[in-house]
Coordinates of C-alpha atoms in Angstrom, one line a residue:
M1 CA 114.9 144.8 -80.0
T2 CA 118.1 146.6 -79.2
K3 CA 121.3 145.7 -81.4
N4 CA 123.4 145.6 -78.2
N5 CA 123.2 143.5 -75.0
D6 CA 121.2 146.2 -72.9
I7 CA 117.8 145.4 -71.3
F8 CA 115.0 147.1 -73.5
I9 CA 112.2 149.0 -71.9
R10 CA 109.0 150.0 -73.7
E11 CA 109.0 153.8 -74.5
G12 CA 106.7 155.5 -72.0
F13 CA 106.8 152.8 -69.7
W14 CA 108.1 154.5 -66.6
K15 CA 105.7 157.3 -67.2
D16 CA 102.9 154.7 -67.1
I17 CA 104.1 153.4 -64.0
E18 CA 104.1 156.8 -62.4
N19 CA 100.8 157.7 -63.4
S20 CA 99.2 154.4 -62.2
K21 CA 97.3 154.5 -58.8
K22 CA 97.7 151.0 -58.3
T23 CA 99.5 149.5 -55.2
Y24 CA 100.5 146.3 -56.8
A25 CA 102.4 145.5 -60.1
H26 CA 101.4 142.0 -61.4
I27 CA 104.6 141.0 -63.2
I28 CA 103.9 138.2 -65.9
M29 CA 107.3 136.5 -66.5
I30 CA 107.5 134.8 -70.1
A31 CA 110.6 133.3 -72.1
T32 CA 109.6 130.2 -74.0
K33 CA 106.7 129.7 -76.5
P34 CA 104.9 127.5 -74.0
D35 CA 105.3 130.3 -71.2
I36 CA 103.7 132.7 -73.5
I37 CA 100.7 130.5 -74.3
K38 CA 100.1 129.6 -70.7
Q39 CA 100.7 133.0 -69.4
A40 CA 98.7 134.7 -71.9
P41 CA 95.3 133.9 -70.2
L42 CA 96.6 135.4 -66.8
Y43 CA 97.8 138.6 -68.6
L44 CA 94.4 139.0 -70.4
E45 CA 92.6 138.4 -67.2
L46 CA 94.5 141.1 -65.2
K47 CA 94.1 143.4 -68.0
K48 CA 90.4 142.9 -68.1
R49 CA 90.2 143.7 -64.4
W50 CA 92.3 146.9 -65.0
E51 CA 95.0 145.8 -62.8
L52 CA 98.7 147.2 -63.4
V53 CA 100.1 144.6 -65.4
I54 CA 103.8 144.3 -66.5
L55 CA 104.9 141.7 -69.1
V56 CA 108.5 140.9 -68.7
H57 CA 110.1 138.7 -71.6
T58 CA 113.6 137.4 -71.0
W59 CA 113.9 137.0 -74.8
Q60 CA 115.0 133.2 -74.5
H61 CA 112.8 132.4 -77.4
Y62 CA 113.0 135.3 -79.6
D63 CA 112.4 134.4 -83.2
Y64 CA 108.8 134.7 -84.9
N65 CA 108.0 131.1 -84.9
L66 CA 108.8 130.8 -81.2
S67 CA 107.8 134.0 -79.8
K68 CA 106.6 137.0 -81.7
W69 CA 103.7 135.6 -83.6
V70 CA 102.2 134.0 -80.4
L71 CA 102.6 137.5 -78.7
E72 CA 100.6 139.0 -81.5
E73 CA 98.1 136.1 -81.3
F74 CA 97.2 136.8 -77.8
N75 CA 97.5 140.7 -78.1
M76 CA 100.4 140.7 -75.6
D77 CA 102.6 143.8 -75.5
V78 CA 106.0 143.4 -73.8
D79 CA 107.1 146.1 -71.5
I80 CA 110.5 144.7 -70.5
N81 CA 112.9 142.7 -72.5
L82 CA 115.8 141.4 -70.3
N83 CA 117.7 140.6 -73.6
I84 CA 119.5 137.7 -72.2
Y85 CA 122.3 135.9 -74.2
W86 CA 125.2 133.3 -74.1
D87 CA 125.3 130.1 -72.7
I88 CA 122.6 128.8 -70.0
H89 CA 124.8 129.7 -67.0
K90 CA 125.2 133.3 -68.2
K91 CA 121.4 133.4 -68.9
Y92 CA 120.6 132.3 -65.4
S93 CA 122.8 135.1 -63.9
L94 CA 121.7 137.7 -66.3
I95 CA 117.9 137.2 -65.4
V96 CA 118.6 137.4 -61.8
E97 CA 120.8 140.5 -62.1
R98 CA 118.6 142.3 -64.5
L99 CA 115.3 141.5 -63.0
W100 CA 116.7 142.2 -59.6
N101 CA 117.6 145.8 -60.7
F102 CA 114.3 146.4 -62.4
L103 CA 112.2 145.3 -59.3
V104 CA 114.4 147.4 -56.9
K105 CA 113.7 150.4 -59.0
L106 CA 110.0 149.6 -59.3
N107 CA 109.7 149.3 -55.6
T108 CA 112.0 152.0 -54.2
E109 CA 111.6 154.7 -56.8
F110 CA 107.9 154.2 -57.7
H111 CA 106.6 152.5 -54.6
K112 CA 104.9 149.6 -56.3
I113 CA 104.8 146.2 -54.7
P114 CA 105.8 143.5 -57.4
V115 CA 103.7 140.5 -57.5
P116 CA 105.6 138.1 -59.8
Y117 CA 103.8 135.2 -61.8
V118 CA 106.4 132.6 -62.7
H119 CA 105.3 129.5 -64.9
W120 CA 106.1 125.9 -64.1
D121 CA 109.7 124.6 -64.5
T122 CA 111.4 127.0 -66.9
M123 CA 114.7 128.7 -66.4
T124 CA 113.0 132.0 -66.3
A125 CA 110.8 130.8 -63.4
T126 CA 113.8 129.5 -61.3
T127 CA 115.6 132.8 -61.8
A128 CA 112.8 135.3 -61.7
D129 CA 111.9 133.8 -58.4
K130 CA 115.2 134.4 -56.9
A131 CA 115.6 137.9 -57.9
A132 CA 111.9 138.5 -56.4
F133 CA 112.6 136.5 -53.3
L134 CA 116.1 138.0 -52.5
N135 CA 114.1 141.4 -52.5
K136 CA 111.6 140.0 -50.2
F137 CA 109.0 139.4 -52.9
A138 CA 107.4 135.9 -53.0
V139 CA 106.0 134.7 -56.2
V140 CA 102.8 133.1 -57.4
H141 CA 103.8 129.7 -59.0
V142 CA 101.4 128.9 -62.0
E143 CA 101.4 125.1 -62.5
A144 CA 103.1 124.4 -59.3
W145 CA 104.9 121.3 -58.2
I146 CA 105.1 119.3 -61.4
R147 CA 107.3 116.3 -60.8
T148 CA 108.3 113.5 -63.1
F149 CA 107.1 110.1 -62.0
T150 CA 109.0 107.2 -63.5
P151 CA 108.1 103.5 -63.5
N152 CA 110.8 101.7 -61.6
K153 CA 113.7 99.4 -62.6
E154 CA 111.9 96.2 -61.9
F155 CA 108.9 97.5 -64.2
Y156 CA 111.3 98.4 -67.2
Y157 CA 113.4 95.1 -67.0
N158 CA 110.2 93.0 -67.1
L159 CA 108.9 95.1 -70.0
F160 CA 112.3 94.9 -72.1
E161 CA 112.9 91.2 -71.4
N162 CA 109.5 90.3 -72.2
F163 CA 109.5 92.3 -75.6
E164 CA 112.9 90.5 -76.6
K165 CA 110.9 87.2 -75.9
G166 CA 108.2 88.3 -78.3
E167 CA 105.8 88.6 -75.3
F168 CA 104.8 92.3 -75.6
N169 CA 101.0 93.0 -75.2
W170 CA 99.9 96.6 -75.9
K171 CA 96.7 96.3 -73.9
K172 CA 98.4 94.8 -70.8
Y173 CA 101.3 97.4 -70.9
Y174 CA 98.7 100.1 -71.2
E175 CA 96.8 98.9 -68.1
S176 CA 99.9 98.3 -66.2
L177 CA 100.9 102.0 -66.4
Q178 CA 97.7 102.7 -64.4
C179 CA 99.1 101.2 -61.3
F180 CA 100.4 104.2 -59.0
E181 CA 102.7 101.7 -57.1
I182 CA 105.1 101.2 -60.0
Y183 CA 106.3 104.9 -60.0
E184 CA 109.0 106.5 -58.2
K185 CA 109.9 110.2 -57.8
G186 CA 113.5 111.6 -57.9
S187 CA 114.2 111.9 -61.6
I188 CA 116.4 114.5 -63.0
E189 CA 114.6 114.5 -66.3
P190 CA 113.3 116.6 -68.1
Y191 CA 116.9 118.3 -67.6
P192 CA 117.3 121.0 -66.3
E193 CA 113.7 121.5 -65.8
Q194 CA 113.3 119.2 -62.8
F195 CA 115.8 121.1 -61.0
D196 CA 114.3 124.5 -61.9
T197 CA 110.7 123.3 -60.5
R198 CA 112.1 122.1 -57.3
A199 CA 114.1 125.2 -56.7
I200 CA 111.1 127.5 -57.2
E201 CA 108.9 126.2 -54.4
W202 CA 110.5 127.8 -51.4
S203 CA 110.1 131.2 -52.7
T204 CA 106.5 130.6 -53.5
W205 CA 103.5 131.9 -51.5
F206 CA 100.8 130.9 -53.6
F207 CA 100.8 127.6 -55.4
A208 CA 98.5 127.3 -58.4
V209 CA 98.4 123.5 -58.8
P210 CA 96.7 122.0 -61.9
V211 CA 95.3 118.7 -60.4
K212 CA 94.8 117.1 -56.9
L213 CA 97.7 114.6 -57.3
Y214 CA 100.1 117.5 -56.9
K215 CA 98.4 119.2 -54.1
K216 CA 98.7 116.0 -52.1
T217 CA 102.6 115.6 -53.0
L218 CA 103.2 119.2 -52.1
I219 CA 101.6 118.7 -48.7
D220 CA 103.7 115.5 -48.4
E221 CA 106.8 117.7 -48.9
W222 CA 105.6 120.0 -45.9
F223 CA 104.5 122.9 -47.9
P224 CA 101.5 124.8 -46.1
K225 CA 98.3 123.4 -47.4
E226 CA 96.6 127.0 -47.0
H227 CA 99.0 128.2 -49.6
I228 CA 97.9 125.4 -52.2
K229 CA 94.9 125.6 -54.4
V230 CA 93.9 123.3 -57.0
V231 CA 92.7 125.5 -60.0
G232 CA 93.3 123.6 -63.1
N233 CA 95.8 124.5 -65.9
T234 CA 95.9 127.9 -67.9
V235 CA 96.4 125.8 -71.0
A236 CA 92.9 125.1 -71.1
D237 CA 92.1 128.9 -71.2
A238 CA 94.6 129.3 -73.9
I239 CA 93.1 126.6 -76.0
E240 CA 89.7 128.0 -75.7
I241 CA 91.1 131.4 -77.0
S242 CA 92.9 129.6 -80.0
K243 CA 89.9 127.5 -80.9
Q244 CA 88.3 130.6 -81.9
K245 CA 90.8 131.3 -84.7
I246 CA 91.1 127.8 -85.9
D247 CA 88.9 128.8 -88.9
K248 CA 91.7 131.1 -90.0
S249 CA 94.6 128.4 -89.5
T250 CA 96.6 127.9 -92.6
A251 CA 98.5 124.8 -90.8
F252 CA 97.4 122.4 -93.5
D253 CA 98.7 124.7 -96.3
K254 CA 102.2 123.7 -94.9
F255 CA 101.2 120.0 -94.7
P256 CA 98.8 119.4 -97.7
N257 CA 99.6 115.6 -97.8
M258 CA 98.4 115.4 -94.0
K259 CA 95.0 116.9 -94.8
W260 CA 92.0 114.4 -94.2
K261 CA 94.7 111.6 -93.5
P262 CA 95.2 109.5 -90.3
F263 CA 98.4 111.1 -89.4
I264 CA 100.5 111.2 -86.3
F265 CA 102.0 114.5 -85.1
I266 CA 105.5 114.3 -83.7
T267 CA 107.7 116.8 -81.9
I268 CA 110.9 115.8 -80.1
H269 CA 113.1 118.4 -78.4
R270 CA 114.2 117.3 -74.8
R271 CA 117.8 117.7 -74.1
E272 CA 118.2 114.2 -72.8
N273 CA 116.6 112.8 -76.0
T274 CA 118.5 115.0 -78.4
Q275 CA 121.9 115.2 -76.9
K276 CA 122.2 111.6 -76.1
K277 CA 123.0 109.9 -79.3
E278 CA 121.8 106.4 -78.5
R279 CA 118.3 107.8 -77.5
F280 CA 118.1 110.1 -80.5
L281 CA 118.8 107.0 -82.7
V282 CA 116.3 105.0 -81.1
I283 CA 113.6 107.6 -81.5
Y284 CA 114.7 108.6 -85.1
N285 CA 114.7 105.0 -86.3
A286 CA 111.2 104.4 -84.9
I287 CA 109.9 107.4 -86.8
K288 CA 111.7 106.1 -89.8
K289 CA 110.0 102.7 -89.5
L290 CA 106.6 104.3 -89.1
I291 CA 107.2 106.3 -92.4
Q292 CA 108.6 103.2 -94.2
D293 CA 105.5 101.4 -93.1
W294 CA 103.3 104.0 -94.7
V295 CA 102.0 105.6 -91.7
Y296 CA 101.2 109.3 -92.1
V297 CA 103.9 111.2 -90.2
C298 CA 104.1 114.7 -89.5
F299 CA 107.4 115.5 -88.0
L300 CA 107.8 119.2 -86.8
W301 CA 111.4 120.0 -86.7
L302 CA 112.7 122.1 -83.7
Y303 CA 116.1 123.5 -83.0
A304 CA 117.0 120.7 -80.7
S305 CA 116.0 117.9 -83.2
E306 CA 117.7 119.7 -86.1
Y307 CA 120.8 119.8 -84.0
A308 CA 120.7 116.0 -83.4
I309 CA 120.1 115.2 -87.1
D310 CA 123.0 117.2 -88.1
N311 CA 125.3 116.2 -85.3
Y312 CA 124.6 112.5 -85.8
W313 CA 124.8 112.5 -89.7
L314 CA 121.2 112.0 -90.5
R315 CA 120.5 115.0 -92.7
E316 CA 121.0 113.0 -95.8
D317 CA 118.8 110.2 -94.7
I318 CA 116.0 112.5 -93.8
E319 CA 116.1 114.2 -97.2
K320 CA 115.8 110.8 -98.8
L321 CA 112.8 109.9 -96.6
K322 CA 111.1 113.3 -97.8
E323 CA 111.9 112.4 -101.4
N324 CA 110.8 108.9 -101.3
Y325 CA 107.9 109.2 -99.1
K326 CA 106.1 112.4 -100.3
E327 CA 102.7 111.2 -100.0
N328 CA 102.9 110.1 -96.3
F329 CA 105.9 112.0 -94.7
A330 CA 106.0 115.8 -93.9
Y331 CA 108.8 117.6 -92.2
W332 CA 108.4 121.1 -91.5
P333 CA 109.5 124.0 -89.1
A334 CA 107.5 124.6 -85.9
L335 CA 104.2 126.1 -86.3
A336 CA 104.2 129.8 -85.5
H337 CA 100.5 130.1 -84.0
H338 CA 99.2 128.3 -81.2
S339 CA 95.8 128.1 -83.1
E340 CA 97.7 126.1 -86.0
V341 CA 99.1 123.8 -83.5
I342 CA 95.5 123.1 -82.0
D343 CA 94.2 122.7 -85.5
M344 CA 96.8 120.0 -86.3
I345 CA 96.8 117.9 -83.1
S346 CA 92.8 118.2 -82.7
K347 CA 92.9 116.3 -86.2
A348 CA 95.6 114.0 -85.5
W349 CA 95.1 110.2 -84.8
A350 CA 97.8 110.6 -82.2
V351 CA 100.5 113.0 -80.7
V352 CA 103.9 111.5 -80.4
T353 CA 106.2 113.8 -78.3
D354 CA 108.5 114.3 -75.4
S355 CA 106.9 117.6 -74.7
W356 CA 105.1 118.3 -71.3
S357 CA 102.6 120.9 -72.9
M358 CA 101.7 118.4 -75.7
Q359 CA 100.7 115.7 -73.2
E360 CA 98.3 118.4 -71.8
E361 CA 97.0 119.7 -75.1
A362 CA 96.5 116.2 -76.4
N363 CA 94.3 115.6 -73.2
I364 CA 92.2 118.5 -73.8
V365 CA 91.6 118.1 -77.5
W366 CA 90.9 114.4 -77.0
V367 CA 93.6 112.7 -78.9
P368 CA 95.7 109.9 -77.8
C369 CA 99.2 110.7 -76.5
V370 CA 102.5 108.7 -76.8
T371 CA 105.2 110.3 -74.5
I372 CA 108.8 109.2 -75.6
R373 CA 110.4 109.3 -72.3
F374 CA 111.1 107.0 -69.3
G375 CA 108.7 109.0 -67.2
S376 CA 106.2 111.8 -67.3
D377 CA 105.7 115.3 -65.7
R378 CA 102.1 114.8 -66.6
T379 CA 101.5 111.7 -64.7
E380 CA 97.8 112.4 -64.3
T381 CA 97.2 112.0 -68.1
I382 CA 98.8 108.5 -67.8
L383 CA 96.9 107.6 -64.7
N384 CA 93.7 108.8 -66.3
W385 CA 94.1 106.7 -69.6
T386 CA 94.9 109.3 -72.0
N387 CA 98.5 109.1 -72.5
I388 CA 101.2 105.9 -72.7
I389 CA 104.7 106.0 -72.1
A390 CA 107.2 104.9 -75.0
P391 CA 110.7 104.5 -73.4
P392 CA 113.6 105.4 -75.8
I393 CA 115.3 102.1 -75.5
N394 CA 114.2 100.1 -78.4
S395 CA 113.0 101.4 -81.8
K396 CA 110.7 98.5 -82.5
L397 CA 108.9 98.7 -79.2
I398 CA 108.3 102.5 -79.7
T399 CA 106.8 101.6 -83.2
K400 CA 104.7 99.1 -81.5
I401 CA 103.4 101.4 -78.9
V402 CA 102.7 104.1 -81.3
L403 CA 100.8 101.8 -83.7
G404 CA 98.9 100.4 -80.7
A405 CA 97.8 103.8 -79.7
I406 CA 96.4 104.5 -83.0
S407 CA 94.6 101.0 -83.4
N408 CA 93.4 101.1 -79.9
N409 CA 92.1 104.7 -80.0
K410 CA 88.7 103.7 -78.5
M411 CA 90.6 102.5 -75.4
I412 CA 92.0 106.1 -74.7
K413 CA 89.6 107.8 -72.5
K414 CA 88.3 111.0 -73.4
E415 CA 88.6 112.9 -70.1
H416 CA 89.5 116.6 -69.8
L417 CA 91.7 117.0 -66.7
Y418 CA 92.5 120.7 -66.7
W419 CA 89.1 122.5 -66.0
T420 CA 88.0 126.0 -67.5
N421 CA 88.3 129.6 -66.4
V422 CA 91.5 128.7 -64.6
S423 CA 93.1 132.2 -65.0
E424 CA 90.0 133.7 -63.3
K425 CA 90.3 131.3 -60.4
I426 CA 94.1 132.3 -59.9
I427 CA 93.5 135.7 -60.2
D428 CA 90.8 135.6 -57.4
E429 CA 92.8 133.9 -55.1
V430 CA 95.9 136.0 -55.5
L431 CA 93.7 139.3 -55.0
K432 CA 92.0 137.7 -51.9
I433 CA 95.5 137.1 -50.4
L434 CA 96.7 140.6 -51.2
K435 CA 93.6 142.2 -49.7
K436 CA 93.9 140.2 -46.6
D437 CA 97.6 140.1 -45.9
W438 CA 98.9 143.0 -48.0
T439 CA 101.9 140.9 -49.3
L440 CA 103.0 137.4 -50.5
F441 CA 106.2 137.3 -48.4
K442 CA 106.2 136.8 -44.6
Y443 CA 108.5 135.9 -42.1
D444 CA 107.2 133.2 -39.3
D445 CA 106.1 135.7 -36.8
E446 CA 103.7 137.1 -39.6
R447 CA 102.9 134.0 -41.0
L448 CA 101.7 132.6 -37.7
E449 CA 100.1 135.7 -36.7
L450 CA 102.0 136.2 -33.3
W451 CA 102.2 139.9 -33.6
K452 CA 100.1 140.5 -30.5
F453 CA 102.7 138.6 -28.2
F454 CA 105.4 140.8 -29.0
N455 CA 107.1 142.3 -25.9
W456 CA 110.4 144.0 -26.1
N457 CA 110.2 145.7 -22.5
I458 CA 112.9 144.6 -20.3

């Protein structure tokens, strides 16, 4: 890592590019810890096939717990570090500018055709795709068209009014979430990720879609169905890799009071939950009630939740909880290795989270998930009976929903939604397109194959 604000390029990188006989440069974009985990299987698959692979890290998540240890865990070597900094608007512009300059040099000076792979709804994805698209390089969108589906206003009014009357029934509520008709699209939550994912689609040529639901909705939005393939979710491949390392996990050394106990695993980090005081207090007091009721609670602190705890004057309170409930409460920084996370959640009685990736991981390792949001960008997990929404409006309601998920564990269906060998399927499809069309970017005359009708004679 450089000490100034310059882009960092691995020593010998340009020489390696010059010596490569490959036409295409497969560019794997990473920034956050989930990016790394989900892009790792693609990176490894391309390496296995001896393709020219370039790993570009924006350096958004840069410390060991959020980035470096996971890179080491998956044997990933960063080639380009864009070294972004400052506030979010500055980071957006820096990625576009710095990646743009890199792509131009790669293409014009070294005659490589960039094939960028961007992941889901991240800031990196929606900026990297612009840098590529404005250079006439379309992207591969991994985990494409994820949208938040939210139960409508009438549904929530009925829920909250009935709860206040003492008429809440966990089983009926759980069953009511399976009705697709109650859901509406158009939410801006998670913020700003729902903007990011929408903004990527128009610069995408290949949509790697995790489940059938999202293929249908992409087609409904007028995207060409021939560009869309249901391939599963790369997190399934990452979990298979991490499972091989669980025997070396030291996760429970950090949480000895959780070992062999029926604990719940909690992570909270979404901006709309941590930066809005009312919502965070609802969530925090629900967690506090669970702890005081002697439920075993493993609460991972993240930067966003730490910000909220300090900003809303809860530090003294959580320290008292740690002191008074040593037997059943654990509070610790984010686990550095993915294998440690999988070790923990696979042994939990339930996952309680506002994270999108945790909803998937809970599904894959067959653990009930409670999503503390008003909707979900993993609606398929709700419609397949492996996830339940706990809206952050009422602390007592959240507590009841969490306890219900634990006590009704057998009702939670154990169905793995995300397939296997996903990265292999994605790379097969991308290489097939490149072999046929030579490029992922096409104007309409090329896309519609109208070349034989050209006539520029007077």
